[in-house]
Tab-separated table of C-alpha atoms and ligand atoms in Angstrom:
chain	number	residue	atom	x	y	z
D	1	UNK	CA	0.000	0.000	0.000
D	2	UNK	CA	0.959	3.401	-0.315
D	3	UNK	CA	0.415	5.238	2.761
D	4	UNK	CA	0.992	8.949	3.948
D	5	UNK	CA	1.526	9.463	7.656
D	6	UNK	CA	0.836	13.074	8.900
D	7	UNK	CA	3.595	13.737	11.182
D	8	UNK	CA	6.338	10.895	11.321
D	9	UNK	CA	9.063	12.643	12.734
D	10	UNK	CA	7.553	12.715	16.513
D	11	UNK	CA	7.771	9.695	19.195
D	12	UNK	CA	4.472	7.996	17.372
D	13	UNK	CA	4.279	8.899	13.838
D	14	UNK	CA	8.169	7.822	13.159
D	15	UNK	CA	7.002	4.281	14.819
D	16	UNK	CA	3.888	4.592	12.700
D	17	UNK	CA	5.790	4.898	9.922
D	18	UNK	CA	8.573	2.195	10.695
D	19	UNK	CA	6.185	-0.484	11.002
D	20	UNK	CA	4.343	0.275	7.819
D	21	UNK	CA	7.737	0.506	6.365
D	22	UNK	CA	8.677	-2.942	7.812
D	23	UNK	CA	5.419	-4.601	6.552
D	24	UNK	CA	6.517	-3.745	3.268
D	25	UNK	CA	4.597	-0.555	2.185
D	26	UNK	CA	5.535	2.441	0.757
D	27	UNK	CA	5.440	5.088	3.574
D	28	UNK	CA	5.525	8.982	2.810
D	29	UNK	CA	5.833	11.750	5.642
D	30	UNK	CA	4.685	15.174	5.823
D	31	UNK	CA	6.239	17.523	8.504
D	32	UNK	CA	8.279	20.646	8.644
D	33	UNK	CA	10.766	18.191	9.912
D	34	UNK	CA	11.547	20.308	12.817
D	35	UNK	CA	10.827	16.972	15.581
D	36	UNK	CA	13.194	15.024	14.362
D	37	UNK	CA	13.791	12.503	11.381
D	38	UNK	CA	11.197	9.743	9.645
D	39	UNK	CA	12.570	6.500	9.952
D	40	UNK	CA	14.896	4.931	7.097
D	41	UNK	CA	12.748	3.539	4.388
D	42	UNK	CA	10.353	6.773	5.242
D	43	UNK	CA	10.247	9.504	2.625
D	44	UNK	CA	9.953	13.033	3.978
D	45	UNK	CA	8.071	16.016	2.512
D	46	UNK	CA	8.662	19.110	4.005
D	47	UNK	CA	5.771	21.047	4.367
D	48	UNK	CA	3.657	23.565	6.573
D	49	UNK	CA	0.241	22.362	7.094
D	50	UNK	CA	-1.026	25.714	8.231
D	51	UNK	CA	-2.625	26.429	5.421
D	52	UNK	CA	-3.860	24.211	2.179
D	53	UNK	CA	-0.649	25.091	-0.066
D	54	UNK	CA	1.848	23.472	2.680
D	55	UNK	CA	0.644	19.982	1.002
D	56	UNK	CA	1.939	21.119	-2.464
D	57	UNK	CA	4.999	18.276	-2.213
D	58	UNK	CA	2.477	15.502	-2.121
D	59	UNK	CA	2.338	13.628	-5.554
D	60	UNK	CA	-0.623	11.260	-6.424
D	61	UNK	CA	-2.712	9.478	-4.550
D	62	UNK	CA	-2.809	7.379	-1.341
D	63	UNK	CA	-4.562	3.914	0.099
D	64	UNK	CA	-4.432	5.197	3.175
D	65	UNK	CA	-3.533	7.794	5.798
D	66	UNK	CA	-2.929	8.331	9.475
D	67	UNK	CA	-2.386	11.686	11.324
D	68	UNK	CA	-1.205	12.886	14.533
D	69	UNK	CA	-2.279	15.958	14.310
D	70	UNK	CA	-3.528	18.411	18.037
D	71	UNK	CA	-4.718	21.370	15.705
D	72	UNK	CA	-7.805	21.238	14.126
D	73	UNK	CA	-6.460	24.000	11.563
D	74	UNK	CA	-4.772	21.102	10.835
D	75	UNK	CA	-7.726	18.801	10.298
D	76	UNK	CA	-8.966	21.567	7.954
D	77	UNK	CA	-6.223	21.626	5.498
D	78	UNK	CA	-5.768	18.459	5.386
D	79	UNK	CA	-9.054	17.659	4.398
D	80	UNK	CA	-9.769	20.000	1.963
D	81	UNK	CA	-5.970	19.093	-0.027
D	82	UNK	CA	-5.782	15.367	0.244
D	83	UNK	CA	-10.010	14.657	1.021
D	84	UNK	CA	-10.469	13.411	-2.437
D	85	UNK	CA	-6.844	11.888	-2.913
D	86	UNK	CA	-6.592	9.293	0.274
D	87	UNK	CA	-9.680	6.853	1.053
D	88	UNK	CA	-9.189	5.868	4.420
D	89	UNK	CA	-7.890	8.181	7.171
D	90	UNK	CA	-6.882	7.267	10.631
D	91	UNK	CA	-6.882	9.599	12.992
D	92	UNK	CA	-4.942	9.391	16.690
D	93	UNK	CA	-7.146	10.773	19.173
D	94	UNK	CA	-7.043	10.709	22.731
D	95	UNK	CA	-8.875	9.673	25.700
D	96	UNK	CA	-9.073	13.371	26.680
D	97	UNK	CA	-12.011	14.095	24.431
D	98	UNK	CA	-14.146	12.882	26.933
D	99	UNK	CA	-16.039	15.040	29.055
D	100	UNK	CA	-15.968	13.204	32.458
D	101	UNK	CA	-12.953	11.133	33.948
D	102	UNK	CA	-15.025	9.660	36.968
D	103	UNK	CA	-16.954	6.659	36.045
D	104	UNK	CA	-14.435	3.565	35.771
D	105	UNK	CA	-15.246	1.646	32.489
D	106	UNK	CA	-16.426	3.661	30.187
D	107	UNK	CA	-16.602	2.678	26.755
D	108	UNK	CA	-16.719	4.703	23.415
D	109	UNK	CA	-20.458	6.040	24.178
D	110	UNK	CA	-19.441	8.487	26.944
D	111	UNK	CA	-20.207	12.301	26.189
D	112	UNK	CA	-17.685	14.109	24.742
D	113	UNK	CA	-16.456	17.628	25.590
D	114	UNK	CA	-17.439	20.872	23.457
D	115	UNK	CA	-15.671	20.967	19.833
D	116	UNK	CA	-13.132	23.756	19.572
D	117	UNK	CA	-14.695	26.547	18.031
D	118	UNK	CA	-11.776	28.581	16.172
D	119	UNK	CA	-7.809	27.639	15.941
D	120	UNK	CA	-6.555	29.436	19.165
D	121	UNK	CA	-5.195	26.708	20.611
D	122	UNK	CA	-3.842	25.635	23.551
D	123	UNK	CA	-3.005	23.050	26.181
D	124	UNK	CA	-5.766	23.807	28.086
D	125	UNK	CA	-8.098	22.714	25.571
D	126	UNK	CA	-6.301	20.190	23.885
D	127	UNK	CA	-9.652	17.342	24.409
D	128	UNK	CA	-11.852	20.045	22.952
D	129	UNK	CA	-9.384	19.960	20.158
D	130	UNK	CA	-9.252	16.589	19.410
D	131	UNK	CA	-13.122	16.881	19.537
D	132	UNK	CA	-13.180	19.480	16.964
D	133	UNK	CA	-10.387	17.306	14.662
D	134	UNK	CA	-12.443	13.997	15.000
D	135	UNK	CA	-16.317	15.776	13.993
D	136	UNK	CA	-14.470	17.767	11.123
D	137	UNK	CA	-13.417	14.465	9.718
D	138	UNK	CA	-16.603	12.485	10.175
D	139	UNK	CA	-18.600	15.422	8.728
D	140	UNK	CA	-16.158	15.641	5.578
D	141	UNK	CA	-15.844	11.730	5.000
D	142	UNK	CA	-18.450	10.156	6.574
D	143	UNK	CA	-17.833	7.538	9.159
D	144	UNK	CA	-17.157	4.835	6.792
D	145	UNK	CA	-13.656	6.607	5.615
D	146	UNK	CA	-12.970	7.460	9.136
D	147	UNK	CA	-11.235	5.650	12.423
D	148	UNK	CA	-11.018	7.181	15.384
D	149	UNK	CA	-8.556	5.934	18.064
D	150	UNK	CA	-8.801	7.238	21.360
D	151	UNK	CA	-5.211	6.689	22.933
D	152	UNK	CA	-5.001	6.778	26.714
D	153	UNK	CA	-1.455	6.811	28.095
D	154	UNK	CA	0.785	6.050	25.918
D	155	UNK	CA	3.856	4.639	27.232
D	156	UNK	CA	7.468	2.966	26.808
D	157	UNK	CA	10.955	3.740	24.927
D	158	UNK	CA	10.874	7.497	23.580
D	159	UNK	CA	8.086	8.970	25.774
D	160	UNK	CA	9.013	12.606	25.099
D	161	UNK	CA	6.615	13.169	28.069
D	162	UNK	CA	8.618	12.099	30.561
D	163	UNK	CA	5.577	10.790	31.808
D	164	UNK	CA	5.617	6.749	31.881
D	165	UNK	CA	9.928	6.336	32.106
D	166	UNK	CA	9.777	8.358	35.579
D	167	UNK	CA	9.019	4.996	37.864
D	168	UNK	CA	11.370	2.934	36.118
D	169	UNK	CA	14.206	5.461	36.372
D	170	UNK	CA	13.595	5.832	40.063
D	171	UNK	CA	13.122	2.606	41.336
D	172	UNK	CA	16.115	1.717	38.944
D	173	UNK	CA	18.237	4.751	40.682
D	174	UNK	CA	16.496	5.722	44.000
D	175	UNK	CA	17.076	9.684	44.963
D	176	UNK	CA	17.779	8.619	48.611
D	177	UNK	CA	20.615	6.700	49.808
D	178	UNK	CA	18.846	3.864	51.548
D	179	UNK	CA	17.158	3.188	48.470
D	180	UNK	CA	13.649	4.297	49.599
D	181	UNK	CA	10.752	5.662	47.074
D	182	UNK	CA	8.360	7.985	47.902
D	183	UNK	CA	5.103	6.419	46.398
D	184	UNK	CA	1.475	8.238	46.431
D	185	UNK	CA	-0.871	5.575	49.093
D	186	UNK	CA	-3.775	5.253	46.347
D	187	UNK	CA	-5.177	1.206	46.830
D	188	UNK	CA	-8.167	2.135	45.071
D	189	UNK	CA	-6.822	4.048	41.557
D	190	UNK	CA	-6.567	2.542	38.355
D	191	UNK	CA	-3.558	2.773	35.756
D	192	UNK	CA	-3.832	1.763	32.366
D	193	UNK	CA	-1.518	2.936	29.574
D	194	UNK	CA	-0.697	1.479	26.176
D	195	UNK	CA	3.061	0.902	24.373
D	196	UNK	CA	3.656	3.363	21.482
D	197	UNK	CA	4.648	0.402	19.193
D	198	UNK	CA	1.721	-2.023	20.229
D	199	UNK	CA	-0.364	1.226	19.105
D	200	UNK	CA	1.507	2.248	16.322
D	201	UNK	CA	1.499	-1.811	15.312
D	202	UNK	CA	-2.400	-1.854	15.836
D	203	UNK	CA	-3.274	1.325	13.952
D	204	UNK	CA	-0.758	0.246	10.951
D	205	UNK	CA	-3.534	-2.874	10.541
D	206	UNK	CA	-6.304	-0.319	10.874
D	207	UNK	CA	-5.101	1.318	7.752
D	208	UNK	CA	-4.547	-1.948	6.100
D	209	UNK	CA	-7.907	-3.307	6.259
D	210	UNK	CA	-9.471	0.184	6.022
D	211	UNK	CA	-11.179	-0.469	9.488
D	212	UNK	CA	-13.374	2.602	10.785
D	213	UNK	CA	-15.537	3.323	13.442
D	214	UNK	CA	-14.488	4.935	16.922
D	215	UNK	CA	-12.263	3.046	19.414
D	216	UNK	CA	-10.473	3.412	22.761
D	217	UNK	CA	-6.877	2.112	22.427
D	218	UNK	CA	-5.075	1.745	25.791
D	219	UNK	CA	-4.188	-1.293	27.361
D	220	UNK	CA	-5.396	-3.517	30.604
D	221	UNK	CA	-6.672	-1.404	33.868
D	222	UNK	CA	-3.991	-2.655	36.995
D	223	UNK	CA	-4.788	-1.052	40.501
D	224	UNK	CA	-2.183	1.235	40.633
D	225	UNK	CA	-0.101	-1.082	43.766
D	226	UNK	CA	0.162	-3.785	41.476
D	227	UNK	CA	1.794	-1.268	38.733
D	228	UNK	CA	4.423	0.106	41.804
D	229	UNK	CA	4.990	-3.739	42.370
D	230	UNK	CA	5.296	-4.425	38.606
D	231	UNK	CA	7.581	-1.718	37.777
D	232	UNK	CA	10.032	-2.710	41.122
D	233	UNK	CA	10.218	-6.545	40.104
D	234	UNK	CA	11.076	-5.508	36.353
D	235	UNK	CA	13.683	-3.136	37.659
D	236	UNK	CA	14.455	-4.991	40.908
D	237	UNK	CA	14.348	-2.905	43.724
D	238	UNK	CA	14.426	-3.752	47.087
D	239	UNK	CA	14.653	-0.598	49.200
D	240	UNK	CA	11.617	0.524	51.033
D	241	UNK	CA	8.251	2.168	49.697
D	242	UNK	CA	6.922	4.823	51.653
D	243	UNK	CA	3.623	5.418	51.369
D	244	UNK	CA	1.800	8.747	51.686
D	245	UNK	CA	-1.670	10.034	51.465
D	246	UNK	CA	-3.420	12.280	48.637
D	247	UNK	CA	-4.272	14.834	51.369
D	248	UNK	CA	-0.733	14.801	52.492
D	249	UNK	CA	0.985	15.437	48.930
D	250	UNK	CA	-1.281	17.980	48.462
D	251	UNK	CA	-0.806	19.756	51.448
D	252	UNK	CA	3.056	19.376	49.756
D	253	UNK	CA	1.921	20.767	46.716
D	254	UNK	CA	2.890	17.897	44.742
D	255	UNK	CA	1.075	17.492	41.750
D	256	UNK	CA	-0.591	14.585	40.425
D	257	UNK	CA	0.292	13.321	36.503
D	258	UNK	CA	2.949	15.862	34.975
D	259	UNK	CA	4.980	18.805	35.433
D	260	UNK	CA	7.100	20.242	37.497
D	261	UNK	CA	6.856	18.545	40.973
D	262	UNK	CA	4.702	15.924	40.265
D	263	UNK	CA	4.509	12.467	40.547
D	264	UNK	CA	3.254	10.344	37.072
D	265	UNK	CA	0.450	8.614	36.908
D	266	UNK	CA	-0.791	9.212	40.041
D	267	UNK	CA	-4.288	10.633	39.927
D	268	UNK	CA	-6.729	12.228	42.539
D	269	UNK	CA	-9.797	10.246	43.305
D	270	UNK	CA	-12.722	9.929	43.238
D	271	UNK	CA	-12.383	12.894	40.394
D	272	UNK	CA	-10.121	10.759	38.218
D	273	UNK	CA	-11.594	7.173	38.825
D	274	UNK	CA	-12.159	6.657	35.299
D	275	UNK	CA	-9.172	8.394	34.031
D	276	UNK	CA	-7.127	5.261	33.582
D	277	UNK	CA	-9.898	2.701	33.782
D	278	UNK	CA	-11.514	3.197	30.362
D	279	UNK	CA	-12.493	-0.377	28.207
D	280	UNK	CA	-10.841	-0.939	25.102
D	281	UNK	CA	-12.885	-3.695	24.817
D	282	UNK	CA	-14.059	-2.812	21.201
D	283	UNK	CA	-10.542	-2.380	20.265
D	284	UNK	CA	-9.425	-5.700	21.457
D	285	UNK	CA	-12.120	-7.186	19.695
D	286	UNK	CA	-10.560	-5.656	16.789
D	287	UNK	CA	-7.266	-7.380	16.662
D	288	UNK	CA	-5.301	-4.487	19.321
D	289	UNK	CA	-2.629	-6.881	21.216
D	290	UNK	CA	-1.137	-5.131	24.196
D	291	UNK	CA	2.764	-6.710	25.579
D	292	UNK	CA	3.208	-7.321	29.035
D	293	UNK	CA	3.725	-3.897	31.263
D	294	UNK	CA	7.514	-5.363	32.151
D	295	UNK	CA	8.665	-5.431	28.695
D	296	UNK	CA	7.010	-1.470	28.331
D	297	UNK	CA	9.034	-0.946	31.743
D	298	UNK	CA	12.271	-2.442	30.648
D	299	UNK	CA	12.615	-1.298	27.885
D	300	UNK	CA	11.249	2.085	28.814
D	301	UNK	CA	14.417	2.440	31.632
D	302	UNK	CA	16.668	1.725	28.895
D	303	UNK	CA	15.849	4.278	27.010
D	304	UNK	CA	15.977	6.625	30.015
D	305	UNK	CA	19.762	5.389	30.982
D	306	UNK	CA	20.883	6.169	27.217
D	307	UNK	CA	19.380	9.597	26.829
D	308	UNK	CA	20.188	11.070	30.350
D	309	UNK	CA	19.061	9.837	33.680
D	310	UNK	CA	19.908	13.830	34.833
D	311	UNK	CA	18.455	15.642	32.275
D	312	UNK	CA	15.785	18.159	33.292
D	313	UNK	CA	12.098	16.542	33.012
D	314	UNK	CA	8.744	17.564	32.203
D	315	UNK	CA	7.080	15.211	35.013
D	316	UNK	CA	8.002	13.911	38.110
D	317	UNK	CA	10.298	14.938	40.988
D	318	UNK	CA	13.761	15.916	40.819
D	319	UNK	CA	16.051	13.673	43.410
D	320	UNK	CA	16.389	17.049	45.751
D	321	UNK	CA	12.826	17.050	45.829
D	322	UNK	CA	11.899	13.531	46.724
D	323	UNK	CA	14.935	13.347	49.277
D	324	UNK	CA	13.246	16.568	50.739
D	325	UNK	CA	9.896	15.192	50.757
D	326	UNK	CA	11.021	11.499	52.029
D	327	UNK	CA	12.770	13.334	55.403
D	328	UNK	CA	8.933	15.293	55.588
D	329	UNK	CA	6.970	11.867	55.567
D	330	UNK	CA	9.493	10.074	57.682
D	331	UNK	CA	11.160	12.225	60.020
G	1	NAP	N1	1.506	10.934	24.894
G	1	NAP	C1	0.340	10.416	25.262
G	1	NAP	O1	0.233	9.796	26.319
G	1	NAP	C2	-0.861	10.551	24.343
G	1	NAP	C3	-2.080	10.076	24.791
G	1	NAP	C4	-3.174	10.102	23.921
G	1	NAP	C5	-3.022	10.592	22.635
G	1	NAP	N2	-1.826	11.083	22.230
G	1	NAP	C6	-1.675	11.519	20.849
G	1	NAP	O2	-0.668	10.725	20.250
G	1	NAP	C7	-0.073	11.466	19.187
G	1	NAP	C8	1.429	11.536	19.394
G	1	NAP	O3	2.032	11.841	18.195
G	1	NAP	P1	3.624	11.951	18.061
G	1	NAP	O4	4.262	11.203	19.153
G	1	NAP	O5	4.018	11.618	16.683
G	1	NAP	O6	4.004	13.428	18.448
G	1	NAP	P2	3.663	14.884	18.131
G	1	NAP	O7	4.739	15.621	18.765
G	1	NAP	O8	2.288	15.215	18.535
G	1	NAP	O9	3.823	14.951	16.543
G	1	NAP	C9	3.348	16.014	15.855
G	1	NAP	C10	3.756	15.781	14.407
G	1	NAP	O10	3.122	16.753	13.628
G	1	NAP	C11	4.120	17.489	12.920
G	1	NAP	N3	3.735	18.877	12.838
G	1	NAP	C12	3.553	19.737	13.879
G	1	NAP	N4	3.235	20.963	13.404
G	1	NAP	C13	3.231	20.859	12.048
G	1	NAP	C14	2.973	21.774	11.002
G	1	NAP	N5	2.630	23.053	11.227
G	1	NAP	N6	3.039	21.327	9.738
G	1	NAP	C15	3.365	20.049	9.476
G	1	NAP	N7	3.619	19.132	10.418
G	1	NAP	C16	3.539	19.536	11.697
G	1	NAP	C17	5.407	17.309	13.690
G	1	NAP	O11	6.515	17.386	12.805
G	1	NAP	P3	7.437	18.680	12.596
G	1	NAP	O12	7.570	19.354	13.916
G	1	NAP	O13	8.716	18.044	12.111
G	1	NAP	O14	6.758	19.501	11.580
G	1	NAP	C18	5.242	15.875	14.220
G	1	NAP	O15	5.686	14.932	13.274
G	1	NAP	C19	-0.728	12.823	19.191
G	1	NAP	O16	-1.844	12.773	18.334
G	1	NAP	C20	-1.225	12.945	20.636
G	1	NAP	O17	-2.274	13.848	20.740
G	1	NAP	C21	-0.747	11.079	23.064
C-alpha cells in the first residue's frame, strides 16, 4: 500500500511509519521536519500544514492515511488538499475528548467535551481539540472513511513526556541513599496505559484493512499497587516504599500526573476514577494486542539510561525534591 503518515518525525508517527515501512509498504511523511527525522525507508516532505498550499509536495494518490495531528487547523487543510486523494484516514485521538474522567469503564459512548470553536489553541483545551479534529473528519468523510482511536497513556521507549519512564528510572536509581521511594498511598486508583509500538502496530492494521468506526486504544486497567509492584520486580528494587496520602501530597503541593513537581500517573480520586480505567474492549475485539507492562518498563528504563538519567524533566520529581519530601513523611 501506499500510505501517507501526517507527522512521522515525533515519538508515534516515526514508529507509525517504521512499522508500515517494515510490513513492506511504501510510507511517505509530511512535517516541517523540525521533531526530528522519519525512519529509514520513510520519505519526507517538508511542508507547513497551516494552510492548504503546505501539502503542495504531495504527488498522487494514497490507500491510506494516518495523522497525529492536536490542531484542528490542521484537520482543515488536510481535508480540503488530500479529502479526495486518500480513502481511508486514521486519525490518533485521545482519551481526553471525553467530558468526564469519573466513572471507571467507560466505553466509546461516553459524552464528549465541546468541539473547539476557532484555531486558538492551547493546552488547556487540547480534548476540545481533538473533539473538533475527530467531527471535522466524520462530517467531511463520513464515518465509513474514518477511524477514530482514542489513545489513553501512551507509554514505553521514547516517551518525550517524561511521563511513563519516571518509575522505572527511580526505582532503577532511587534519589535517597537507603534506596527508599516515595510512592502516592492510592489502593483504590486505576492505571492503564498502552506501548507506542503495540499502538503504532495496531493502527498500521487499521489502515490496512481500512477499518473505521471509533475506538479506545489503551491497554489492561492494573490497581495502581500492582503497577508500583510491577515496575520494582522488572527493575528490581528492594529498598523501602513509603507510602503517603493524597491529602498529604497535596498539602506538599505535589502534583498529580505531569509537570514540574509531580509524581506520574498518580491521579486524585474519586475525580479521576475513570481516568485510567476506560475499556478498550471494542478495540481488542478488533485485533489491538497489548505486551506485558515489564517489557514497556524495561525497555522504557533503557531508554531513560541512554538519553540522560539527569536531564531536566517535564514530570516527576527531581532527586532534591523527593529526598526533601522522604525526610517530611518520615522524620
Ligand atoms: N503521549 C500520550 O500519552 C498521548 C495520549 C493520547 C493521545 N496522544 C496523541 O498521540 C499522538 C502523538 O504523536 P507523536 O508522538 O508523533 O508526536 P507529536 O509531537 O504530537 O507529533 C506532531 C507531528 O506533527 C508534525 N507537525 C507539527 N506541526 C506541524 C505543522 N505546522 N506542519 C506540518 N507538520 C507539523 C510534527 O513534525 P514537525 O515538527 O517536524 O513539523 C510531528 O511529526 C498525538 O496525536 C497525541 O495527541 C498522546
Amino acid at each position: 500500500m501506499r500510505i501517507l503518515v501526517l507527522g512521522g518525525t515525533g515519538w508515534l508517527g516515526s514508529l507509525l511509519a517504521s512499522e508500515a515501512v517494515t510490513r513492506g509498504h511504501e510510507v511517505v511523511c509530511l512535517a516541517r521536519g523540525e521533531s526530528g527525522h522519519v525512519p529509514d525507508g520513510a520519505t519526507l516532505v517538508h511542508g507547513d500544514r497551516s494552510t492548504v498550499e503546505g501539502y503542495g509536495g504531495l504527488d498522487g494518490d494514497f490507500d491510506a492515511l494516518v495523522d497525529v495531528t492536536r490542531f484542528p487547523l490542521h484537520t482543515r487543510t488536510a481535508l480540503e488538499a488530500l479529502g479526495s486523494r486518500v480513502p481511508h484516514w486514521v486519525f490518533v485521538s485521545s482519551c481526553s475528548v471525553y467530558a468526564d474522567h469519573g466513572t471507571p469503564g467507560a466505553d466509546e459512548s461516553a459524552d464528549l467535551l465541546p468541539a473547539l470553536e476557532g484555531d486558538e489553541w492551547s493546552m488547556e483545551v487540547y480534548g476540545e481539540g481533538k473533539v473538533a479534529c475527530e467531527q471535522a473528519l466524520v462530517e467531511a468523510l463520513g464515518a465509513d472513511r474514518v477511524l477514530l482511536a482514542r489513545a489513553g497513556l501512551i507509554a514505553g521507549p521514547g516517551d518525550i513526556t517524561d511521563r511513563t519512564g519516571y518509575w522505572p528510572l527511580r526505582f532503577a536509581h532511587p534519589a535517597s541513599d537507603d534506596g527508599a521511594v516515595l510512592v502516592p498511598n492510592a489502593p483504590d486508583l486505576g492505571t492503564q496505559l498502552i506501548d507506542a509500538r503495540d499502538l503504532a502496530a495496531w493502527l498500521v492494521t487499521c489502515a490496512e484493512q481500512r477499518r473505521a468506526g471509533t475506538f479506545n486504544a489503551s491497554g489492561p486497567v492494573q490497581l495502581f499497587p500492582e503497577y508500583v509492584e510491577t515496575v520494582r520486580q522488572t527493575v528490581g528494587h528492594i529498598g523501602p516504599t513509603v507510602l503517603v496520602d493524597q491529602s498529604w501530597l497535596e498539602e506538599q503541593e505535589v502534583l498529580p500526573w505531569s509537570g514540574d513537581r509531580s509524581l506520574p500517573l498518580w491521579l486524585p480520586l474519586p475525580e479521576y476514577a475513570g481516568f485510567m480505567t476506560r475499556s478498550s474492549a471494542a478495540a481488542e475485539a478488533h485485533g489491538l494486542r497489548t505486551r506485558p507492562l515489564a517489557e514497556t518498563v524495561r525497555d522504557g528504563l533503557e531508554w531513560e539510561l541512554r538519553t540522560g538519567p539527569g536531564r531536566a524533566r517535564k514530570a516527576g520529581l527531581t532527586p532534591t525534591d523527593e529526598v526533601e519530601l522522604l525526610g517530611r513523611a518520615r522524620p
